[in-house]
Amino acid sequence: MTGSNTERQARLSRRRAIAALGAGATTALAGCGGNGNGGGGGGGTLLTPEGDQVVLDVYHNSASETQQLVAEFIGQELSANLGIEVEIEPIDGVRFNDEYWTAEAEGGSDTVGGETVEWSEPTPRNPGPRSVTSNEAWDMSLVIGLNTYPLNPQTNRVFFDGANSRYNPVGYYPEFDAAGLFEEAGAATTESEIASVFEEIFVNIAAEQPYIMLTFTDSITGYNPELRGPVEEFSNGWDFAGWFTEAGGADESAGLPEDIEEPPAVEGSYNSVSGSAFSTLNPLYNTESGAGTAIDRALDQGYTFDENQEYFPLLYDMSTDRGEVWVFEVRDGLRFSDPYGSVDAETFVYLIEELHQSEWANTANAIEWSGVNVEVTGDLEFQAELPEPRLLWPESFDPLEYPIPRGLLEPYVENEDREGLQRNEELLELAFTGNLGPYVLEEWNRGSGTTYTRNDEYYLRNIEEGPALFENAPYFEESTIEVIESQASRLGALETGEADSAGIPPERFEDFDENPDVSVYQVPQSFNRILSVNMRDNGWSAGPGNLFQFVEFRRAMASAIGKTELIEGVYRGLAQPHYTWQPRFSDFYPGDDVVETYGTGDLYGPDVAREFARAAIERSEFDYRYAEE
Amino acid sequence: MGLPRYVAARVVWAAVVSLVIVTITFGLMAAAPNPAVQEAATQAALEGGDPEEAVERERELRGLDEPLHVRYADFLRGVYTLNWGWSDLQNRPVSEALSEALFYTAQYSVPWTVLTLLIGPLIGVYSAANMYSWRDHLATGVAFFGYAIPNFFFGIILLLLFGVYLEWIPVVYNTDVAVFSLENARQLAIPVFVLVTGSIGAIMRVSRNESAEFRNADFMKTAKAKGVSPLRAYAYHVMRPTMVPLSTTVVGQLLAIFLGSSLLVEVVFGIPGLGRLTFDALIAQDTNLVLGTTLLFTFVAVVGNLIEDIVFTVLDPRISYDDR
Amino acid sequence: MSGTDRDPEVEAEADLDAETEATAEGGDEPLLAVEGLRTTFETDAGTLVAVDGIDFTVSEGETVCLVGESGSGKTVATESITRLVDSPPGHIEGRVRFRGHDLLAMDAEAIRSVRGPGIAHVFQNPQDALNHCYTVGWQIVEAIRVHEDVSEAAARARAVELLDRVGIANPSARFDDYPHEFSGGQKQRVMIAVALAGDPDLLVADEPTTALDVTVQARILELLSELQAEFGMGVLFVTHDLGVVAEIADRVVVMYAGKVMERGSVLDVFERPSHPYTRALLSCLPGRGNEVTGIEGSLPDPTAPPEGCRFAPRCEHAIGACRRGEQPPETELTEGHGVSCVFYRDGRDPSVVRGNGNGNGSGDGSDAETKRRDASRNGSRSADASTPGTGGAEGSDGG
Ligand code: SF4
């Protein structure tokens, strides 16, 4: 991950529908006693009906040392606090996905909470009821991590929308009305309504632990210490155009100053690094986040979210009454390079109707616009009618568009020439961007990155909204993104000041934190580290009756694993506790007072964990028990 | 047969070899299903269209419905006019991608090759001249240190030392500097050094062993008896015959090292050259680009072999052109 | 290098040409005077003594033959003169005075100026003695231009002239040919041209005809004697071929195991062979009975030479005195005819070793003349005196 990625992570997060975490971080299991506050004194071991010790396996990605450490930590915790012995199984990530995490989509039906549920559209990741299992049996896994979609939690529907949701490899059957609540959220027409529905959902998820939620790992980015602008917030970098350098350094985390007496000098170059080369800078076809950053330097998209997760209009403002019809107001004064004229409502409507909604073009955004009815309602105004109301539509990033000149597109539309469009030089070289971006792309060297010069006519200077600093933005004469594949070299460039920002792996955090030449920002993320427990029929290898199927037992698991201890011991403090399917910084996080914070404080330790476990055993028809002390 | 005729014959032979390889490539491609056609079928199926029809359209579009000999002729024309198709990885013509990568690769590999060919035999002959003395052991040791230490690792160490701590060289490779400029020399110094240390080991070993043979040859005694100084004797009477066997191994060795080390060094130093291009093309399964790099390396190998043969023949006067 | 106790600096500083004239005026010193030359090699098996304190001289225009079996140290002895022997592992002691200068005491540069214009070498195997990567012309020109500051063209002209002189037909065309394009005899002619390039005073020819075809040998020998006369060179000729010796030598030095056994004029040696070893060699000549078996036994181990006479283990006359102390000192029988054998000392009877009066030089001239004729007639064919057991190439001397 790179600094430039973080800048616009939020915008692009939708494109990483499901991400497997597990960067090869090297972390020692320092200070990890493992026993938490219980010290192992809470009771005996868990025995099967046959009287044997319960032994379960946990899989982790063999390429990730961090996962291995987490697995070891979990082994100690479950042993001490829950009386379960754990066998640690390293595995190749791809193999795990193919053989353990996915299965042949068979479908079927089952009774969930007294009602019959039909798996009418089974997927490899939810192939059917619990009786439909993957090829290989497994008990617990750390291999896969997921996104929690803090801006648009409605996206989480794919995980929790009932037992037959699209993504449910673990065979989770919600014991609350998840499907109904998501439906309610989707149909909601006011923000407060949405907020209250999601609060209910996330409180329930915290209580049910569909996955045993562990942590959110922070992303660590190093910046030139003289740089003003970066903040330690999710969505970092939305106001990138206003960033500037200030001799003598800035307060860390200060962000951009509210008021300025006069704009800072325009000077120097802002250089960031990318770990991989860009395949295309064609905004219509790019699906890579790195290239997205490179395009964004020269071309703004419709809107962004500020550090408070508030909608911030760039090219257009969006408004709606009840979420069904959205009105787009295109900003005045936006124009393409000659000869393409100005950006207006027609620009976007043409793009959506003739490309995204066409059969031949197959653009990156095609799916987002299917079923949406767009219509020009004025020179600078158009509207979009959705098949169903979506109050959080902007937050889904679905209506986020780059402006593309109609004149450029027309010949290709006429010939339905997709290949020609993909290979169009003006699109690939961003030669049409007019006053639409902070910088003008000078050169895209396929191997070594992009170079830009300042756009003297950037429209953002004339807008009313946003920081005062926008008035003379941007504040660098030039800008570059260097492609440097080797991490050591990227970090070297950061240290010597050749790069103004770069991502830092956790094991180097301390080095850089102490380095006066680099300011280190710990930016919270929305990707989580979870312990998946297999509730399907091949999921509990210890004996008969899969205890994972009981909410109480999953609570027991969550209470047995100390989150603070895990974060300090394995992540060196560079992670946040994960209680429910939202990070704490999310607007939709219900709050520590209503969410059950398993694995912390009173809800952590051998006593509480065993208590939950006993409750689960009560419900089980099989005679699991704790050995007498 | 004189040398010019021999060279001409060899060139013709090289052309034939390259044609055979290109033909085999075409055969393999014609036999394998075209991914673009597959994709069209899949897409049509997904969108509710008729996959058969989509396949037909796509085949027509790509000229796959033409008879084989027409397609072969087109393919040959394409290959030999450098019209190698479009790279999806870089979104530009393959030939453009290759020529640019070659441009950067040449900037370090030309000095690298030249230095290797100069220093390798020199150290080898020096070692042989001082065989089993501490000078020999030192020279051998240094050469084998470079040979044994992984280029990737060595490169990172040197980059950290000279780039990050001493700040003598830039960490970020700059593609904008002029080829013949101080900046370029500065940023290429360490990569070239790493590569040279990595490659002289092999060259040095061959030349050491070969020249050890010649330094005890009778003609060395003749030279000495003529009153030739030791330096001149080594320079002319040992070095020159050593070149003959060396020339038969060098091209192969350099090509092998070239493929392996250039990738790693390009990754470490951020040089957008052929090694990275080839690797990325393989990873991204960019068929045209993979094909292009394959053809390029084939041509390089064929031309390398051609040069090797000619050089060998020129170097060793005992080889008669008729024999080969 | 020289390993002697003389100060090499003093010698090296002397101006060669000036002193050459001085000695030439002095007149009585021979062209080359070798005294107590001892060459050893450090090997894993111990110190190998290849040449063990020999003396001999070569005068201007004179041909001296070093004779002996393979492995007796002849080649090492000649190569020690101009210090062609690598050191280490070789180590040369003694004095080698050439026109009054001690070659062993010279610095590297001074000795290089002697090699070529002073003393030139022709080696045994013309196949390997020429560098296969250069044209023969180049190799002659190199020999010229290393010593003389002449233009390329002038050197070339001289090289062509030399090629012509040594009997290469069409020399200006052959100038640019490579050694492999010449036959063995032609190659040796080229080697001779290379040697002559510096107009040397002394030509050291080490078995120059051994590797050649029988028919060619004679022509090369002829050429050498012509050139000797023409250039007025002294020639030090190494051979194990008594036939050749009989044909060309003025004086003969017989070597065995690094020591001189007998020396004398060619008549002394052929007509009055006095040393048992010389006699054994001569008896190996065709028609004298022993040509099949050669001399019984083999050369002593050069790293551990026997006490007393080196030849004692193979000598049919050896007595107790032969196996004690050092090699017997040379006894001068007549002017210039010396022999190293105990039977010529301390009042013993030399006729024991001369046997049957055969070769007892008093008046039996016809017999001796026959022997010499035989030698020269047959020698070139098969007079290899080496024993079957030691038939290695001469090049392996002291290797
Ligand atoms: S000294 Fe003795 S051993 Fe030596 S040659 Fe004379 S007789 Fe033979």
Coordinates of N, CA and C in Angstrom, one line a residue, chain B residues 46-190:
Chain B
L46 N -23.3 -13.8 -20.6 CA -23.6 -13.0 -19.4 C -24.7 -12.0 -19.7
E47 N -24.6 -11.4 -20.9 CA -25.5 -10.3 -21.2 C -26.8 -10.9 -21.9
G48 N -26.9 -12.2 -21.9 CA -28.1 -12.8 -22.5 C -28.0 -12.9 -24.0
G49 N -26.9 -12.6 -24.7 CA -26.8 -12.7 -26.1 C -26.5 -14.1 -26.6
D50 N -26.2 -14.3 -27.8 CA -25.9 -15.6 -28.4 C -24.4 -15.8 -28.4
P51 N -23.9 -16.7 -27.6 CA -22.4 -16.8 -27.6 C -21.9 -17.2 -28.9
E52 N -22.6 -18.1 -29.7 CA -22.1 -18.6 -31.0 C -21.9 -17.4 -31.9
E53 N -22.9 -16.6 -31.9 CA -22.9 -15.4 -32.8 C -21.7 -14.5 -32.4
A54 N -21.6 -14.3 -31.1 CA -20.5 -13.4 -30.6 C -19.1 -13.9 -31.0
V55 N -19.0 -15.3 -30.9 CA -17.7 -15.9 -31.3 C -17.5 -15.6 -32.8
E56 N -18.5 -15.8 -33.6 CA -18.4 -15.6 -35.1 C -17.9 -14.2 -35.3
R57 N -18.6 -13.2 -34.7 CA -18.3 -11.8 -34.9 C -16.9 -11.5 -34.5
E58 N -16.5 -12.0 -33.3 CA -15.1 -11.8 -32.8 C -14.1 -12.4 -33.8
R59 N -14.4 -13.6 -34.3 CA -13.4 -14.2 -35.2 C -13.3 -13.4 -36.5
E60 N -14.4 -13.0 -36.9 CA -14.4 -12.2 -38.1 C -13.5 -10.9 -37.9
L61 N -13.8 -10.3 -36.8 CA -13.2 -9.0 -36.4 C -11.7 -9.2 -36.4
R62 N -11.2 -10.4 -35.9 CA -9.8 -10.6 -35.7 C -9.2 -11.3 -36.9
G63 N -10.0 -11.5 -37.9 CA -9.5 -12.2 -39.1 C -9.2 -13.7 -38.9
L64 N -9.9 -14.3 -37.9 CA -9.6 -15.7 -37.6 C -10.4 -16.6 -38.6
D65 N -11.3 -16.0 -39.4 CA -12.0 -16.8 -40.3 C -11.3 -17.0 -41.6
E66 N -10.2 -16.2 -41.8 CA -9.4 -16.4 -43.0 C -8.7 -17.7 -43.1
P67 N -8.4 -18.2 -44.2 CA -7.6 -19.5 -44.3 C -6.3 -19.3 -43.6
L68 N -5.7 -20.5 -43.2 CA -4.5 -20.5 -42.4 C -3.4 -19.8 -43.1
H69 N -3.2 -20.1 -44.4 CA -2.0 -19.5 -45.0 C -2.1 -18.0 -45.1
V70 N -3.3 -17.4 -45.2 CA -3.4 -16.0 -45.2 C -3.1 -15.4 -43.9
R71 N -3.6 -16.1 -42.9 CA -3.3 -15.7 -41.5 C -1.8 -15.8 -41.2
Y72 N -1.2 -16.8 -41.7 CA 0.3 -17.0 -41.5 C 1.1 -15.9 -42.2
A73 N 0.6 -15.5 -43.4 CA 1.3 -14.5 -44.1 C 1.1 -13.1 -43.4
D74 N -0.1 -12.9 -42.9 CA -0.3 -11.7 -42.1 C 0.5 -11.7 -40.9
F75 N 0.6 -12.8 -40.2 CA 1.4 -12.9 -39.0 C 2.8 -12.6 -39.3
L76 N 3.4 -13.2 -40.3 CA 4.8 -13.0 -40.7 C 5.0 -11.5 -41.0
R77 N 4.1 -10.9 -41.8 CA 4.2 -9.5 -42.1 C 4.2 -8.7 -40.8
G78 N 3.3 -9.0 -39.9 CA 3.2 -8.3 -38.7 C 4.5 -8.4 -37.9
V79 N 5.0 -9.6 -37.8 CA 6.3 -9.8 -37.0 C 7.4 -9.0 -37.6
Y80 N 7.6 -9.2 -38.9 CA 8.8 -8.5 -39.5 C 8.6 -7.0 -39.8
T81 N 7.4 -6.5 -39.6 CA 7.3 -5.1 -39.7 C 7.1 -4.5 -38.3
L82 N 7.4 -5.3 -37.3 CA 7.3 -4.9 -35.9 C 5.9 -4.5 -35.5
N83 N 5.0 -4.9 -36.2 CA 3.6 -4.7 -35.8 C 3.2 -5.8 -34.9
W84 N 3.5 -5.7 -33.7 CA 3.3 -6.8 -32.7 C 2.1 -6.8 -31.9
G85 N 1.2 -5.9 -32.3 CA -0.1 -5.9 -31.6 C -0.1 -4.9 -30.4
W86 N -1.2 -5.0 -29.6 CA -1.4 -4.0 -28.6 C -1.2 -4.7 -27.2
S87 N -0.5 -4.0 -26.4 CA -0.3 -4.5 -25.0 C -1.4 -4.0 -24.1
D88 N -2.2 -4.9 -23.6 CA -3.2 -4.5 -22.6 C -2.6 -4.0 -21.3
L89 N -1.5 -4.5 -21.0 CA -0.9 -4.2 -19.8 C -0.5 -2.7 -19.7
Q90 N 0.1 -2.2 -20.9 CA 0.6 -0.9 -20.9 C -0.3 0.0 -21.8
N91 N -1.3 -0.6 -22.4 CA -2.1 0.2 -23.3 C -1.4 1.0 -24.3
R92 N -0.6 0.4 -25.1 CA 0.1 0.9 -26.2 C 0.6 -0.2 -27.0
P93 N 1.1 0.1 -28.3 CA 1.6 -1.0 -29.1 C 2.7 -1.7 -28.4
V94 N 2.8 -3.0 -28.7 CA 3.8 -3.8 -28.1 C 5.2 -3.3 -28.5
S95 N 5.3 -3.0 -29.8 CA 6.7 -2.5 -30.2 C 7.1 -1.3 -29.5
E96 N 6.2 -0.4 -29.2 CA 6.5 0.8 -28.5 C 7.0 0.5 -27.1
A97 N 6.2 -0.4 -26.4 CA 6.6 -0.8 -25.1 C 7.9 -1.5 -25.1
L98 N 8.2 -2.3 -26.0 CA 9.5 -3.0 -26.1 C 10.6 -2.0 -26.4
S99 N 10.4 -1.2 -27.3 CA 11.5 -0.3 -27.7 C 11.9 0.7 -26.5
E100 N 10.8 1.1 -25.8 CA 11.1 2.0 -24.7 C 11.9 1.2 -23.6
A101 N 11.4 0.0 -23.3 CA 12.0 -0.8 -22.3 C 13.5 -1.1 -22.7
L102 N 13.6 -1.3 -23.9 CA 15.0 -1.6 -24.4 C 15.9 -0.4 -24.3
F103 N 15.3 0.7 -24.5 CA 16.1 2.0 -24.3 C 16.6 2.1 -22.9
Y104 N 15.8 1.8 -21.9 CA 16.3 1.9 -20.5 C 17.2 0.7 -20.2
T105 N 16.9 -0.4 -20.7 CA 17.7 -1.6 -20.4 C 19.1 -1.4 -21.0
A106 N 19.1 -0.9 -22.2 CA 20.4 -0.7 -22.9 C 21.3 0.3 -22.1
Q107 N 20.7 1.2 -21.5 CA 21.5 2.2 -20.8 C 22.4 1.7 -19.7
Y108 N 21.9 0.6 -19.0 CA 22.7 0.0 -18.0 C 23.4 -1.3 -18.6
S109 N 22.8 -1.9 -19.5 CA 23.4 -3.2 -19.9 C 24.5 -3.0 -20.9
V110 N 24.6 -1.9 -21.6 CA 25.7 -1.7 -22.5 C 27.0 -1.5 -21.6
P111 N 26.9 -0.5 -20.7 CA 28.1 -0.4 -19.9 C 28.4 -1.7 -19.1
W112 N 27.4 -2.3 -18.7 CA 27.5 -3.6 -17.9 C 28.3 -4.6 -18.7
T113 N 27.8 -4.8 -19.9 CA 28.4 -5.8 -20.8 C 29.9 -5.4 -21.1
V114 N 30.1 -4.2 -21.5 CA 31.4 -3.7 -21.8 C 32.4 -3.9 -20.6
L115 N 31.9 -3.5 -19.4 CA 32.8 -3.6 -18.3 C 33.0 -5.1 -17.9
T116 N 32.0 -5.9 -18.0 CA 32.2 -7.3 -17.7 C 33.2 -7.9 -18.7
L117 N 33.1 -7.5 -20.0 CA 34.0 -8.1 -20.9 C 35.4 -7.6 -20.8
L118 N 35.5 -6.4 -20.2 CA 36.8 -5.9 -20.0 C 37.4 -6.4 -18.7
I119 N 36.6 -6.3 -17.7 CA 37.2 -6.6 -16.3 C 37.3 -8.1 -16.1
G120 N 36.3 -8.8 -16.5 CA 36.3 -10.3 -16.3 C 37.5 -10.9 -16.8
P121 N 37.8 -10.8 -18.1 CA 39.1 -11.5 -18.6 C 40.3 -10.9 -17.9
L122 N 40.3 -9.6 -17.7 CA 41.5 -9.0 -17.0 C 41.8 -9.6 -15.7
I123 N 40.7 -9.7 -14.9 CA 40.9 -10.3 -13.6 C 41.3 -11.8 -13.7
G124 N 40.6 -12.4 -14.7 CA 40.9 -13.8 -14.9 C 42.4 -14.0 -15.3
V125 N 42.9 -13.2 -16.2 CA 44.3 -13.4 -16.7 C 45.2 -13.0 -15.5
Y126 N 44.8 -11.9 -14.8 CA 45.6 -11.5 -13.7 C 45.8 -12.6 -12.7
S127 N 44.6 -13.2 -12.4 CA 44.6 -14.3 -11.4 C 45.5 -15.5 -11.9
A128 N 45.4 -15.8 -13.2 CA 46.2 -16.9 -13.8 C 47.7 -16.5 -13.7
A129 N 48.0 -15.2 -14.0 CA 49.4 -14.8 -14.0 C 50.0 -15.0 -12.6
N130 N 49.1 -14.8 -11.6 CA 49.6 -14.9 -10.2 C 49.0 -16.1 -9.5
M131 N 48.9 -17.2 -10.3 CA 48.1 -18.3 -9.8 C 48.6 -18.8 -8.5
Y132 N 47.6 -19.1 -7.6 CA 47.8 -19.6 -6.2 C 48.6 -18.6 -5.3
S133 N 48.8 -17.4 -5.8 CA 49.4 -16.4 -4.8 C 48.2 -15.7 -4.1
W134 N 48.6 -14.9 -3.2 CA 47.5 -14.2 -2.5 C 46.7 -13.3 -3.4
R135 N 47.4 -12.8 -4.5 CA 46.7 -11.9 -5.4 C 45.6 -12.7 -6.2
D136 N 46.0 -13.9 -6.5 CA 45.0 -14.8 -7.2 C 43.8 -15.0 -6.2
H137 N 44.1 -15.4 -5.0 CA 43.0 -15.7 -4.1 C 42.2 -14.5 -3.8
L138 N 42.8 -13.3 -3.8 CA 42.0 -12.1 -3.5 C 41.1 -11.8 -4.7
A139 N 41.7 -11.9 -5.9 CA 40.9 -11.6 -7.1 C 39.8 -12.6 -7.3
T140 N 40.1 -13.9 -7.1 CA 39.1 -14.9 -7.2 C 38.0 -14.7 -6.1
G141 N 38.5 -14.3 -4.9 CA 37.5 -14.1 -3.8 C 36.6 -13.0 -4.1
V142 N 37.1 -11.9 -4.6 CA 36.3 -10.7 -4.9 C 35.3 -11.1 -6.0
A143 N 35.8 -11.7 -7.0 CA 34.9 -12.1 -8.1 C 33.8 -13.0 -7.7
F144 N 34.2 -14.0 -6.8 CA 33.1 -14.9 -6.4 C 32.2 -14.3 -5.3
F145 N 32.7 -13.3 -4.6 CA 31.8 -12.6 -3.7 C 30.7 -12.0 -4.5
G146 N 31.0 -11.3 -5.6 CA 30.0 -10.7 -6.4 C 29.1 -11.7 -7.1
Y147 N 29.7 -12.9 -7.4 CA 28.9 -14.0 -8.0 C 28.0 -14.6 -7.1
A148 N 28.4 -14.7 -5.8 CA 27.6 -15.5 -4.9 C 26.6 -14.7 -4.2
I149 N 26.8 -13.4 -4.0 CA 25.8 -12.6 -3.3 C 24.7 -12.3 -4.2
P150 N 23.5 -12.5 -3.8 CA 22.3 -12.2 -4.7 C 22.3 -10.8 -5.1
N151 N 22.1 -10.5 -6.4 CA 22.1 -9.2 -6.9 C 21.0 -8.3 -6.2
F152 N 19.9 -9.0 -5.9 CA 18.7 -8.3 -5.3 C 19.1 -7.7 -4.0
F153 N 19.7 -8.6 -3.2 CA 20.1 -8.2 -1.8 C 21.2 -7.2 -1.9
F154 N 22.2 -7.5 -2.7 CA 23.4 -6.6 -2.8 C 22.9 -5.2 -3.2
G155 N 22.0 -5.2 -4.2 CA 21.5 -3.9 -4.7 C 20.8 -3.1 -3.6
I156 N 20.0 -3.8 -2.9 CA 19.3 -3.1 -1.8 C 20.3 -2.5 -0.8
I157 N 21.2 -3.3 -0.4 CA 22.2 -2.9 0.6 C 22.9 -1.6 0.0
L158 N 23.4 -1.7 -1.2 CA 24.1 -0.6 -1.7 C 23.2 0.7 -1.9
L159 N 22.0 0.4 -2.3 CA 21.1 1.5 -2.4 C 20.8 2.2 -1.1
L160 N 20.7 1.4 0.0 CA 20.5 1.9 1.3 C 21.7 2.7 1.7
L161 N 22.9 2.1 1.4 CA 24.2 2.8 1.9 C 24.4 4.1 1.1
F162 N 24.4 4.0 -0.2 CA 24.8 5.1 -1.0 C 23.6 6.1 -1.3
G163 N 22.4 5.5 -1.3 CA 21.2 6.3 -1.6 C 20.6 7.0 -0.3
V164 N 20.4 6.1 0.7 CA 19.7 6.6 1.8 C 20.6 7.2 2.9
Y165 N 21.7 6.5 3.2 CA 22.5 7.1 4.3 C 23.5 8.1 3.8
L166 N 24.2 7.8 2.7 CA 25.2 8.8 2.2 C 24.5 9.8 1.3
E167 N 23.4 9.5 0.7 CA 22.7 10.3 -0.3 C 23.6 10.7 -1.4
W168 N 24.5 9.8 -1.9 CA 25.3 10.2 -3.0 C 24.6 9.9 -4.3
I169 N 23.7 9.0 -4.3 CA 23.0 8.7 -5.5 C 21.5 8.8 -5.2
P170 N 20.7 9.1 -6.2 CA 19.2 9.2 -6.0 C 18.6 7.8 -5.8
V171 N 17.6 7.7 -4.9 CA 16.9 6.5 -4.7 C 16.0 6.2 -5.8
V172 N 15.4 7.3 -6.3 CA 14.3 7.1 -7.3 C 15.0 7.3 -8.7
Y173 N 14.8 6.3 -9.5 CA 15.4 6.4 -10.9 C 14.6 7.4 -11.7
N174 N 15.4 8.3 -12.3 CA 14.8 9.4 -13.1 C 14.9 9.1 -14.6
T175 N 13.7 9.0 -15.2 CA 13.7 8.7 -16.6 C 13.9 9.9 -17.5
D176 N 13.9 11.1 -16.9 CA 13.9 12.3 -17.7 C 15.3 12.8 -18.0
V177 N 16.3 12.2 -17.3 CA 17.7 12.8 -17.6 C 18.2 12.3 -18.9
A178 N 19.1 13.1 -19.5 CA 19.7 12.7 -20.7 C 20.6 11.5 -20.6
V179 N 20.6 10.7 -21.6 CA 21.4 9.4 -21.6 C 22.8 9.7 -21.2
F180 N 23.5 10.6 -21.9 CA 24.9 10.9 -21.6 C 25.0 12.1 -20.7
S181 N 24.6 11.9 -19.5 CA 24.7 13.0 -18.5 C 25.3 12.5 -17.2
L182 N 25.7 13.4 -16.4 CA 26.3 13.0 -15.1 C 25.2 12.4 -14.2
E183 N 24.0 13.0 -14.3 CA 22.9 12.4 -13.5 C 22.7 11.0 -13.8
N184 N 22.7 10.7 -15.1 CA 22.4 9.3 -15.5 C 23.5 8.4 -15.1
A185 N 24.7 8.9 -15.2 CA 25.9 8.0 -14.8 C 25.7 7.8 -13.3
R186 N 25.3 8.8 -12.5 CA 25.2 8.7 -11.1 C 24.1 7.6 -10.7
Q187 N 23.0 7.7 -11.4 CA 21.9 6.8 -11.0 C 22.1 5.4 -11.5
L188 N 23.0 5.3 -12.5 CA 23.2 3.9 -13.1 C 24.5 3.3 -12.5
A189 N 25.3 4.1 -11.8 CA 26.6 3.5 -11.3 C 26.4 2.3 -10.4
I190 N 25.5 2.4 -9.5 CA 25.3 1.2 -8.5 C 24.7 0.0 -9.2

